[in-house]
Amino acid sequence: MIAFFAAWEASCRLFGIREFILPAPSAIWGATVAVWPTVLGHTWATFLTAMGGFVASVVISLPLAMLIAASPTISAAVYPLLVVTQSIPKVALAPILIIALGANEVPRIIVTFLVAFFPLVVGAVAGLLATPPELVELGRACRAGKVQELLRIRLPFAVPFVFGGLKVAAALAVVGAVVAEFVGADAGLGYLIQTSMSFFRPSLAYGAVVILALMGIVMFWAVELVERVFFPWSSGAGQPALGA
Amino acid sequence: MIRLDRVGKTFRGRDGGAVEALREVSLEVAAGEFVAIVGASGCGKSTLLRLVAGLVPASAGAVTLDGAVVRGPRAETAMVFQAPTLLPWADVLRNVTFPLRLMRRADARTEDEARALLAVAGLAGFEKRLPRELSGGMQQRVAICRALLQAPRVLLMDEPFGALDALTREEMSLELLRLWTARRMAVLFVTHSIPEAVLLADRVVVMSPRPGRVVDVVEVGLPRPRSFDQEGSDEFQRCARRIRAHIFGGRGGTGDGARAA
Ligand SMILES: Nc1ncnc2c1ncn2[C@@H]1O[C@H](COP(=O)(O)OP(=O)(O)O)[C@@H](O)[C@H]1O
Ligand SMILES: [Mg+2]
């Protein structure tokens, strides 16, 4: 990491690469620190949008996954729709949503949600359906109904899969927030990137990009931390062992 | 207590083909009796247990428990599968109490009873471990404790020791006999091992494949308590030879071939 930044700095100086092509790390640092309170405000705005979209993804994806896993009919009806939401470019959708819903936080959170939720649904459905038939039969032998089977056997089994989806969703939520901010926002790192580029301050734009990368990493780690603390059996062995 | 009256089971395949897993199987098991089922794989032993467990419906005939037709899983029946089938997310104690909690039959004493059972099974101190931290033999003991904690009147065991090494297997058979002697429930015990069947059971049901039928029921006259020393006795040899003759019938198999599970 350090070597990477050192090489970056050195090549910028040695080859005299101009700032608007690739600014040196020192220039990025300087430009970012100079307006630190502003940058912090934009970071916070982006973080709120990303978190909002992430939470919406969790709240909507998990029940949706359970419905899909519970019934082939629902699955056949809903899955194509989900795939459609994935093939629409979110950049194209964002302005439409903003016109429809107004220039506030709601359309940004919807865009973030649309970018982030899909891998979570897919992961959760995969986990719910990957539950070994022996465990399901154990539940039936204990006279569990369909709902009990879903909540007491399939859902806990799916936890490692859900966390796989959550990690991807956490990283994508940052991407989604920036996409939304590009289109319609007066705050946020996406907005900062746009304005600083139009005012010919590429170093500040690069600074925002670096902060975005860090935010993605931190959110990913936070999910991993939650998994390790609250679901230690999920993170430890990779694949849940069913025994001999 | 358990009664199968000319039970047949045919599975419909997805491609429309049908597999006749069982045909005209009649069998009675008294309360507290230990019955072993042996037969080549594919002769419908697991299907037979799942019929008694109420996990699959019969296609013909009837399975009754105390005179009542079995229509679904019942509280007085417990099952031990070939694999331990433990919940990977729950510790040993919560695995053992899982069926009772699921059936809302757990009460204040459940946990103490579970601990006592685990201690008998040599698992004291492992209550808070996760299944993946235990050996295969220990996991299977947890599965057996889980079944016994339900205080079943019918215990169904489908090759419960099939995945264990020979030494663990002998040790666990004797442990099972001790537990059964103390609690006296009806046991239906599926195994591949002829010596194991003879050593454990009051009667050994011999099945043959395609379609699965009962070809013989061998009464084992060995006195209890049983031990592996009895393997040398005439009665043991007589039973084992008779079972082997059915299974290897025309093929003239001899010796220890059937011992390998
Ligand atoms: N759910 C099922 N669907 C279709 N065929 C099955 C099913 N369960 C068992 N069978 C068939 O029934 C026969 C008996 O199977 P099983 O009872 O598992 O035998 P065993 O336990 O003696 O090895 C086999 O031919 C098997 O393929
Ligand atoms: Mg079987």
Coordinates of C-alpha atoms and ligand atoms in Angstrom, one line a residue:
Chain A
M1 CA 0.0 0.0 0.0
I2 CA 2.7 2.4 1.0
A3 CA 4.9 1.3 -1.9
F4 CA 2.0 1.9 -4.2
F5 CA 1.5 5.5 -3.0
A6 CA 5.3 6.0 -3.1
A7 CA 5.5 4.8 -6.7
W8 CA 2.5 7.0 -7.6
E9 CA 4.1 10.1 -6.1
A10 CA 7.4 9.4 -7.6
S11 CA 6.1 8.8 -11.2
C12 CA 4.0 12.0 -11.0
R13 CA 7.1 14.0 -10.1
L14 CA 9.6 12.2 -12.4
F15 CA 7.5 12.3 -15.6
G16 CA 5.9 15.6 -14.8
I17 CA 2.4 14.3 -15.1
R18 CA 0.0 17.2 -15.1
E19 CA -2.5 17.6 -12.3
F20 CA -5.7 17.2 -14.4
I21 CA -4.4 13.8 -15.8
L22 CA -3.2 12.3 -12.5
P23 CA -2.5 14.4 -9.4
A24 CA 0.2 13.2 -7.0
P25 CA -0.9 11.9 -3.7
S26 CA 0.6 14.8 -1.9
A27 CA -1.4 17.2 -4.1
I28 CA -4.6 15.2 -3.4
W29 CA -3.9 15.3 0.3
G30 CA -3.1 19.0 0.3
A31 CA -6.3 19.9 -1.7
T32 CA -8.5 17.7 0.6
V33 CA -7.1 18.9 3.9
A34 CA -7.4 22.6 2.8
V35 CA -11.2 22.4 2.7
W36 CA -11.5 19.7 5.4
P37 CA -14.7 20.8 7.1
T38 CA -16.5 20.9 3.7
V39 CA -15.2 17.5 2.7
L40 CA -16.3 16.1 6.0
G41 CA -19.8 17.4 5.5
H42 CA -20.0 15.9 2.0
T43 CA -18.6 12.6 3.4
W44 CA -21.3 12.5 6.0
A45 CA -24.0 13.2 3.4
T46 CA -22.9 10.4 1.2
F47 CA -22.6 8.1 4.2
L48 CA -26.2 8.8 5.2
T49 CA -27.4 8.1 1.7
A50 CA -25.4 4.8 1.5
M51 CA -26.6 3.7 4.9
G52 CA -30.2 4.6 4.1
G53 CA -30.0 2.5 0.9
F54 CA -28.2 -0.3 2.7
V55 CA -30.8 -0.5 5.4
A56 CA -33.6 -0.4 2.9
S57 CA -31.9 -3.2 1.0
V58 CA -31.8 -5.4 4.2
V59 CA -35.3 -4.6 5.2
I60 CA -36.8 -5.3 1.8
S61 CA -34.5 -8.1 0.6
L62 CA -34.8 -10.5 3.4
P63 CA -38.6 -10.8 3.5
L64 CA -38.5 -10.8 -0.3
A65 CA -36.0 -13.7 -0.3
M66 CA -38.2 -15.6 2.1
L67 CA -41.2 -15.2 -0.1
I68 CA -39.2 -16.3 -3.2
A69 CA -37.8 -19.3 -1.4
A70 CA -41.2 -20.3 0.1
S71 CA -43.1 -20.5 -3.2
P72 CA -42.1 -21.4 -6.7
T73 CA -45.0 -19.4 -8.0
I74 CA -43.9 -16.2 -6.3
S75 CA -40.3 -16.9 -7.4
A76 CA -41.4 -17.3 -11.0
A77 CA -43.4 -14.0 -10.8
V78 CA -40.8 -11.9 -8.9
Y79 CA -37.4 -13.0 -10.2
P80 CA -37.8 -11.7 -13.7
L81 CA -38.9 -8.3 -12.3
L82 CA -35.8 -8.2 -10.1
V83 CA -33.6 -9.0 -13.1
V84 CA -35.3 -6.1 -15.0
T85 CA -34.4 -3.7 -12.2
Q86 CA -30.8 -4.8 -12.6
S87 CA -30.7 -4.3 -16.3
I88 CA -32.0 -0.7 -16.2
P89 CA -29.1 1.7 -15.9
K90 CA -29.5 3.5 -12.5
V91 CA -27.9 6.6 -14.0
A92 CA -30.9 6.8 -16.4
L93 CA -33.4 6.1 -13.7
A94 CA -32.2 8.7 -11.2
P95 CA -33.3 11.8 -13.0
I96 CA -36.7 10.3 -13.6
L97 CA -37.1 9.5 -9.9
I98 CA -35.9 13.0 -8.9
I99 CA -38.5 14.6 -11.1
A100 CA -41.2 12.3 -9.8
L101 CA -40.3 12.5 -6.1
G102 CA -38.6 15.8 -5.7
A103 CA -35.0 16.7 -5.1
N104 CA -34.7 15.2 -1.6
E105 CA -33.2 12.2 0.0
V106 CA -35.9 9.7 -1.0
P107 CA -35.0 9.3 -4.7
R108 CA -31.3 9.0 -3.8
I109 CA -32.0 6.2 -1.3
I110 CA -34.2 4.4 -3.8
V111 CA -31.4 4.6 -6.4
T112 CA -28.9 3.3 -3.8
F113 CA -31.3 0.5 -2.8
L114 CA -31.7 -0.5 -6.5
V115 CA -27.9 -0.7 -6.9
A116 CA -27.3 -2.6 -3.7
F117 CA -30.2 -5.0 -3.0
F118 CA -29.9 -7.6 -5.8
P119 CA -26.9 -9.6 -4.6
L120 CA -28.5 -9.7 -1.1
V121 CA -31.7 -11.2 -2.4
V122 CA -29.8 -13.7 -4.6
G123 CA -27.5 -14.7 -1.7
A124 CA -30.4 -15.1 0.8
V125 CA -32.5 -17.1 -1.6
A126 CA -29.5 -19.4 -2.4
G127 CA -29.0 -20.0 1.3
L128 CA -32.6 -20.7 2.0
L129 CA -32.8 -23.2 -0.8
A130 CA -29.3 -24.7 0.0
T131 CA -30.5 -26.0 3.4
P132 CA -29.7 -29.7 3.3
P133 CA -32.8 -31.9 2.9
E134 CA -31.8 -33.8 6.0
L135 CA -32.2 -30.7 8.2
V136 CA -35.5 -30.0 6.6
E137 CA -36.6 -33.6 7.3
L138 CA -35.5 -33.2 10.9
G139 CA -37.8 -30.2 11.1
R140 CA -40.6 -32.2 9.6
A141 CA -40.0 -35.1 12.0
C142 CA -40.3 -32.5 14.8
R143 CA -43.6 -31.5 13.4
A144 CA -42.5 -28.1 12.2
G145 CA -44.9 -26.3 9.9
K146 CA -43.8 -24.3 6.8
V147 CA -43.3 -21.1 8.7
Q148 CA -41.3 -22.8 11.5
E149 CA -39.2 -24.6 8.9
L150 CA -38.4 -21.2 7.3
L151 CA -37.7 -19.3 10.5
R152 CA -36.0 -22.0 12.6
I153 CA -34.2 -24.0 10.0
R154 CA -33.8 -22.4 6.6
L155 CA -33.2 -18.8 7.8
P156 CA -30.4 -19.7 10.3
F157 CA -28.8 -22.0 7.7
A158 CA -28.9 -19.1 5.2
V159 CA -27.0 -16.7 7.5
P160 CA -23.5 -17.2 6.0
F161 CA -25.0 -16.7 2.5
V162 CA -26.9 -13.6 3.7
F163 CA -23.7 -12.1 5.0
G164 CA -22.0 -12.8 1.7
G165 CA -24.8 -10.8 0.1
L166 CA -24.5 -8.1 2.8
K167 CA -20.8 -7.5 2.2
V168 CA -21.4 -7.0 -1.5
A169 CA -24.5 -4.8 -0.8
A170 CA -22.4 -2.6 1.6
A171 CA -19.8 -1.9 -1.0
L172 CA -22.4 -1.3 -3.7
A173 CA -24.4 1.0 -1.5
V174 CA -21.5 3.5 -1.7
V175 CA -21.5 3.2 -5.5
G176 CA -25.3 3.7 -5.5
A177 CA -25.1 6.8 -3.3
V178 CA -22.6 8.4 -5.7
V179 CA -24.6 7.6 -8.8
A180 CA -27.6 9.3 -7.2
E181 CA -25.5 12.3 -6.2
F182 CA -24.1 12.7 -9.7
V183 CA -27.6 13.2 -11.0
G184 CA -29.3 15.3 -8.4
A185 CA -27.8 16.5 -5.1
D186 CA -26.4 19.6 -3.5
A187 CA -24.2 17.7 -1.1
G188 CA -22.2 14.5 -1.0
L189 CA -18.9 13.2 -2.4
G190 CA -20.5 12.6 -5.8
Y191 CA -21.6 16.2 -5.9
L192 CA -18.1 17.3 -4.7
I193 CA -16.4 15.3 -7.5
Q194 CA -18.6 17.0 -10.1
T195 CA -18.2 20.5 -8.8
S196 CA -14.5 20.2 -8.3
M197 CA -14.0 18.9 -11.8
S198 CA -16.0 21.7 -13.3
F199 CA -13.9 24.2 -11.2
F200 CA -10.7 22.5 -12.4
R201 CA -9.7 21.1 -9.1
P202 CA -8.9 17.5 -10.0
S203 CA -6.9 16.9 -6.8
L204 CA -10.0 17.5 -4.7
A205 CA -12.0 15.2 -6.9
Y206 CA -9.4 12.5 -6.5
G207 CA -9.5 13.1 -2.7
A208 CA -13.3 12.4 -2.8
V209 CA -12.7 9.2 -4.8
V210 CA -10.2 8.0 -2.2
I211 CA -12.6 8.7 0.6
L212 CA -15.3 6.8 -1.2
A213 CA -13.0 3.8 -1.5
L214 CA -12.3 4.0 2.2
M215 CA -16.0 4.3 3.0
G216 CA -16.7 1.1 1.0
I217 CA -13.9 -0.7 2.8
V218 CA -15.2 0.4 6.2
M219 CA -18.7 -0.6 5.5
F220 CA -17.5 -4.0 4.3
W221 CA -15.5 -4.5 7.4
A222 CA -18.4 -3.4 9.6
V223 CA -20.5 -6.1 8.1
E224 CA -17.8 -8.6 8.7
L225 CA -17.4 -7.5 12.3
V226 CA -21.1 -7.9 13.0
E227 CA -20.9 -11.4 11.5
R228 CA -17.9 -12.3 13.6
V229 CA -19.3 -11.0 16.8
F230 CA -22.9 -12.2 16.5
F231 CA -22.7 -15.2 14.2
P232 CA -19.3 -16.7 15.0
W233 CA -20.3 -20.1 13.6
S234 CA -21.0 -18.4 10.2
S235 CA -17.6 -16.7 9.7
G236 CA -15.3 -19.3 11.1
A237 CA -15.4 -22.3 8.8
G238 CA -16.5 -20.8 5.5
Q239 CA -18.9 -23.6 4.6
P240 CA -21.1 -24.7 7.5
A241 CA -20.2 -28.2 8.5
L242 CA -23.0 -30.7 8.7
G243 CA -20.8 -33.4 10.3
A244 CA -19.7 -36.8 9.1
Chain B
M1 CA -47.6 -51.3 19.3
I2 CA -46.2 -50.5 15.8
R3 CA -48.0 -52.4 13.1
L4 CA -47.4 -52.5 9.4
D5 CA -50.2 -54.2 7.5
R6 CA -49.3 -55.2 3.9
V7 CA -47.7 -51.8 3.4
G8 CA -46.6 -50.8 -0.1
K9 CA -44.8 -47.7 -1.2
T10 CA -44.2 -46.5 -4.8
F11 CA -42.3 -43.4 -5.6
R12 CA -43.2 -41.5 -8.7
G13 CA -40.2 -40.2 -10.5
R14 CA -40.1 -36.8 -12.1
D15 CA -39.8 -38.4 -15.5
G16 CA -43.1 -40.3 -14.9
G17 CA -41.4 -43.6 -14.0
A18 CA -42.3 -45.3 -10.8
V19 CA -40.0 -47.0 -8.2
E20 CA -41.7 -49.6 -6.1
A21 CA -39.7 -49.3 -2.9
L22 CA -41.8 -51.6 -0.7
R23 CA -44.3 -54.3 -1.4
E24 CA -46.7 -56.0 1.0
V25 CA -44.5 -55.4 4.1
S26 CA -46.2 -56.7 7.3
L27 CA -44.4 -56.3 10.6
E28 CA -45.3 -55.9 14.2
V29 CA -43.1 -54.4 16.9
A30 CA -44.1 -54.7 20.5
A31 CA -43.6 -51.9 23.0
G32 CA -40.1 -52.0 24.4
E33 CA -38.9 -54.4 21.7
F34 CA -35.6 -54.0 19.8
V35 CA -36.0 -54.9 16.1
A36 CA -33.1 -54.6 13.6
I37 CA -33.6 -54.4 9.9
V38 CA -30.9 -55.6 7.5
G39 CA -30.8 -55.8 3.8
A40 CA -28.8 -54.7 0.8
S41 CA -28.9 -51.0 0.0
G42 CA -31.9 -49.9 -2.0
C43 CA -34.2 -52.5 -0.5
G44 CA -36.4 -49.8 1.2
K45 CA -35.1 -49.8 4.8
S46 CA -35.0 -46.0 5.0
T47 CA -38.4 -45.8 3.3
L48 CA -39.8 -48.2 5.9
L49 CA -38.6 -46.0 8.8
R50 CA -39.8 -42.9 7.1
L51 CA -43.3 -44.5 6.8
V52 CA -43.3 -45.3 10.5
A53 CA -42.1 -41.8 11.3
G54 CA -45.0 -40.4 9.3
L55 CA -42.6 -38.5 7.0
V56 CA -44.0 -40.1 3.8
P57 CA -47.5 -41.6 3.3
A58 CA -48.0 -45.3 2.4
S59 CA -49.2 -46.1 -1.1
A60 CA -50.9 -49.2 0.0
G61 CA -51.8 -50.9 3.3
A62 CA -51.6 -49.1 6.7
V63 CA -49.0 -48.2 9.3
T64 CA -50.6 -48.0 12.8
L65 CA -49.2 -46.9 16.1
D66 CA -51.2 -48.2 19.1
G67 CA -54.1 -48.8 16.7
A68 CA -54.1 -45.3 15.3
V69 CA -53.2 -44.8 11.6
V70 CA -49.9 -42.8 11.2
R71 CA -50.8 -39.8 9.1
G72 CA -47.9 -37.5 9.9
P73 CA -44.9 -37.1 12.3
R74 CA -46.0 -37.8 15.9
A75 CA -44.6 -36.6 19.2
E76 CA -44.0 -40.1 20.6
T77 CA -41.7 -41.0 17.7
A78 CA -38.0 -39.9 17.4
M79 CA -35.6 -40.5 14.6
V80 CA -31.8 -40.8 14.3
F81 CA -30.5 -40.3 10.8
Q82 CA -27.3 -41.8 9.3
A83 CA -25.6 -38.4 9.3
P84 CA -25.7 -36.5 12.6
T85 CA -27.8 -33.8 11.0
L86 CA -27.0 -31.3 13.7
L87 CA -27.8 -27.6 13.3
P88 CA -24.4 -26.0 12.5
W89 CA -25.4 -22.7 14.2
A90 CA -26.5 -24.2 17.5
D91 CA -24.2 -25.5 20.3
V92 CA -24.5 -29.1 21.5
L93 CA -27.0 -28.3 24.3
R94 CA -29.3 -26.3 22.0
N95 CA -29.1 -29.0 19.4
V96 CA -30.2 -31.6 21.9
T97 CA -33.1 -29.5 23.1
F98 CA -34.1 -28.3 19.6
P99 CA -36.9 -30.8 18.9
L100 CA -38.6 -30.1 22.2
R101 CA -38.3 -26.4 21.7
L102 CA -39.6 -26.7 18.2
M103 CA -42.6 -28.7 19.5
R104 CA -43.1 -26.3 22.4
R105 CA -42.6 -29.1 24.8
A106 CA -39.5 -27.7 26.5
D107 CA -39.9 -26.8 30.2
A108 CA -37.8 -25.8 33.2
R109 CA -36.3 -29.3 33.5
T110 CA -35.5 -29.9 29.8
E111 CA -32.0 -28.3 30.1
D112 CA -31.0 -30.4 33.2
E113 CA -32.3 -33.6 31.5
A114 CA -30.3 -32.7 28.4
R115 CA -27.1 -32.2 30.5
A116 CA -27.7 -35.5 32.3
L117 CA -28.2 -37.3 29.0
L118 CA -25.1 -35.7 27.5
A119 CA -23.1 -36.8 30.6
V120 CA -24.3 -40.4 30.1
A121 CA -23.1 -40.2 26.5
G122 CA -19.7 -39.0 27.6
L123 CA -20.2 -35.5 26.4
A124 CA -20.1 -33.6 29.7
G125 CA -18.2 -30.4 29.2
F126 CA -19.1 -30.2 25.5
E127 CA -22.5 -28.5 26.0
K128 CA -21.4 -25.1 24.7
R129 CA -19.3 -26.5 21.7
L130 CA -20.4 -26.2 18.1
P131 CA -21.0 -29.3 16.1
R132 CA -18.1 -28.7 13.8
E133 CA -15.8 -28.8 16.9
L134 CA -16.7 -32.4 17.6
S135 CA -15.6 -35.7 16.0
G136 CA -18.0 -37.7 13.9
G137 CA -18.7 -40.1 16.7
M138 CA -19.4 -37.4 19.2
Q139 CA -21.7 -35.7 16.7
Q140 CA -23.7 -38.9 16.3
R141 CA -23.9 -39.2 20.1
V142 CA -25.4 -35.7 20.2
A143 CA -27.9 -36.8 17.6
I144 CA -28.8 -39.9 19.7
C145 CA -29.2 -37.7 22.8
R146 CA -31.4 -35.4 20.9
A147 CA -33.7 -38.3 20.0
L148 CA -33.7 -39.7 23.5
L149 CA -34.5 -36.4 25.2
Q150 CA -37.9 -36.5 23.4
A151 CA -38.6 -39.6 25.6
P152 CA -39.9 -41.3 22.5
R153 CA -41.9 -44.5 22.8
V154 CA -40.7 -45.4 19.3
L155 CA -37.1 -44.8 18.4
L156 CA -36.2 -45.0 14.7
M157 CA -32.5 -45.4 13.8
D158 CA -31.4 -45.3 10.2
E159 CA -27.8 -46.7 10.0
P160 CA -26.9 -44.5 13.0
F161 CA -23.4 -45.9 13.2
G162 CA -22.8 -46.2 9.5
A163 CA -20.3 -43.4 9.3
L164 CA -18.3 -44.4 12.3
D165 CA -15.1 -46.5 12.5
A166 CA -15.4 -50.0 13.8
L167 CA -14.2 -49.4 17.3
T168 CA -16.4 -46.4 18.0
R169 CA -19.2 -48.4 16.5
E170 CA -18.9 -51.3 18.9
E171 CA -18.6 -48.9 21.9
M172 CA -21.7 -47.0 20.8
S173 CA -23.8 -50.2 20.2
L174 CA -23.2 -51.2 23.8
E175 CA -23.9 -47.7 25.0
L176 CA -27.2 -47.7 23.1
L177 CA -28.1 -51.1 24.7
R178 CA -27.5 -49.7 28.1
L179 CA -29.7 -46.6 27.4
W180 CA -32.4 -48.8 25.9
T181 CA -32.4 -51.2 28.9
A182 CA -32.9 -48.2 31.2
R183 CA -35.7 -46.6 29.1
R184 CA -37.3 -49.5 27.2
M185 CA -38.8 -48.0 24.1
A186 CA -39.5 -49.8 20.9
V187 CA -36.5 -49.5 18.6
L188 CA -36.4 -50.0 14.8
F189 CA -32.7 -50.1 14.0
V190 CA -31.5 -50.2 10.4
T191 CA -28.0 -51.5 9.8
H192 CA -25.7 -53.0 7.1
S193 CA -23.9 -55.0 9.7
I194 CA -25.2 -58.5 10.4
P195 CA -23.2 -58.9 13.6
E196 CA -24.4 -55.6 14.9
A197 CA -28.0 -56.5 14.1
V198 CA -27.7 -59.9 15.9
L199 CA -26.0 -58.4 18.9
L200 CA -28.5 -55.7 19.5
A201 CA -31.9 -57.0 18.5
D202 CA -34.6 -59.2 19.8
R203 CA -35.6 -59.9 16.3
V204 CA -33.8 -59.2 13.0
V205 CA -36.0 -58.4 9.9
V206 CA -34.2 -59.4 6.7
M207 CA -35.3 -57.5 3.6
S208 CA -34.6 -58.1 -0.1
P209 CA -34.6 -55.5 -2.9
R210 CA -36.6 -54.8 -6.0
P211 CA -39.2 -54.5 -4.7
G212 CA -38.4 -54.2 -1.0
R213 CA -39.9 -57.1 0.9
V214 CA -39.5 -58.9 4.2
V215 CA -38.0 -62.3 3.4
D216 CA -37.4 -63.5 7.0
V217 CA -37.6 -62.5 10.6
V218 CA -35.0 -64.1 12.8
E219 CA -35.6 -64.4 16.5
V220 CA -32.3 -63.9 18.4
G221 CA -32.2 -66.1 21.5
L222 CA -29.1 -64.6 23.1
P223 CA -29.5 -63.7 26.8
R224 CA -29.2 -60.1 27.9
P225 CA -27.2 -58.1 28.8
R226 CA -25.4 -58.6 25.5
S227 CA -21.7 -58.2 24.9
F228 CA -19.3 -58.8 22.0
D229 CA -18.1 -62.0 23.7
Q230 CA -21.4 -63.6 22.5
E231 CA -20.2 -63.4 18.9
G232 CA -18.5 -66.8 19.4
S233 CA -21.7 -68.5 20.7
D234 CA -23.7 -71.1 18.6
E235 CA -26.8 -69.0 18.8
F236 CA -25.0 -66.0 17.4
Q237 CA -23.5 -68.0 14.6
R238 CA -26.9 -69.6 13.8
C239 CA -28.6 -66.3 13.5
A240 CA -25.8 -64.7 11.5
R241 CA -25.6 -67.6 9.1
R242 CA -29.4 -67.6 8.5
I243 CA -29.4 -63.9 7.7
R244 CA -26.4 -64.2 5.5
A245 CA -28.0 -67.0 3.5
H246 CA -30.9 -64.7 2.7
I247 CA -28.9 -61.7 1.7
F248 CA -26.3 -63.6 -0.3
G249 CA -28.8 -66.3 -1.3
G250 CA -27.9 -67.6 -4.8
R251 CA -24.6 -65.8 -4.9
G252 CA -23.0 -68.0 -2.3
G253 CA -21.3 -65.1 -0.4
T254 CA -19.5 -66.3 2.7
G255 CA -17.3 -65.1 5.4
D256 CA -17.2 -61.6 6.6
G257 CA -18.3 -59.9 3.4
A258 CA -21.4 -58.6 5.0
R259 CA -19.6 -57.1 7.9
A260 CA -18.2 -54.3 5.9
A261 CA -20.9 -51.6 6.2
Ligands
LIG1 N1 -38.0 -39.7 -2.3 C1 -37.8 -40.7 -3.2 N2 -38.1 -40.6 -4.5 C2 -38.0 -41.5 -5.4 N3 -37.4 -42.7 -5.1 C3 -37.0 -43.0 -3.9 C4 -37.2 -42.0 -2.8 N4 -36.7 -42.5 -1.7 C5 -36.3 -43.8 -2.0 N5 -36.5 -44.0 -3.3 C6 -36.2 -45.3 -3.9 O1 -36.7 -46.4 -3.2 C7 -35.8 -47.4 -3.1 C8 -35.5 -47.7 -1.6 O2 -34.8 -46.7 -1.1 P1 -34.3 -46.6 0.4 O3 -35.5 -46.8 1.3 O4 -33.5 -45.4 0.6 O5 -33.4 -47.9 0.6 P2 -32.3 -48.3 1.7 O6 -32.5 -47.4 2.8 O7 -32.6 -49.8 2.0 O8 -31.0 -48.2 1.0 C9 -34.6 -47.0 -3.9 O9 -34.7 -47.6 -5.1 C10 -34.7 -45.6 -4.0 O10 -34.1 -45.1 -5.2
MG2 MG -31.1 -46.0 3.6

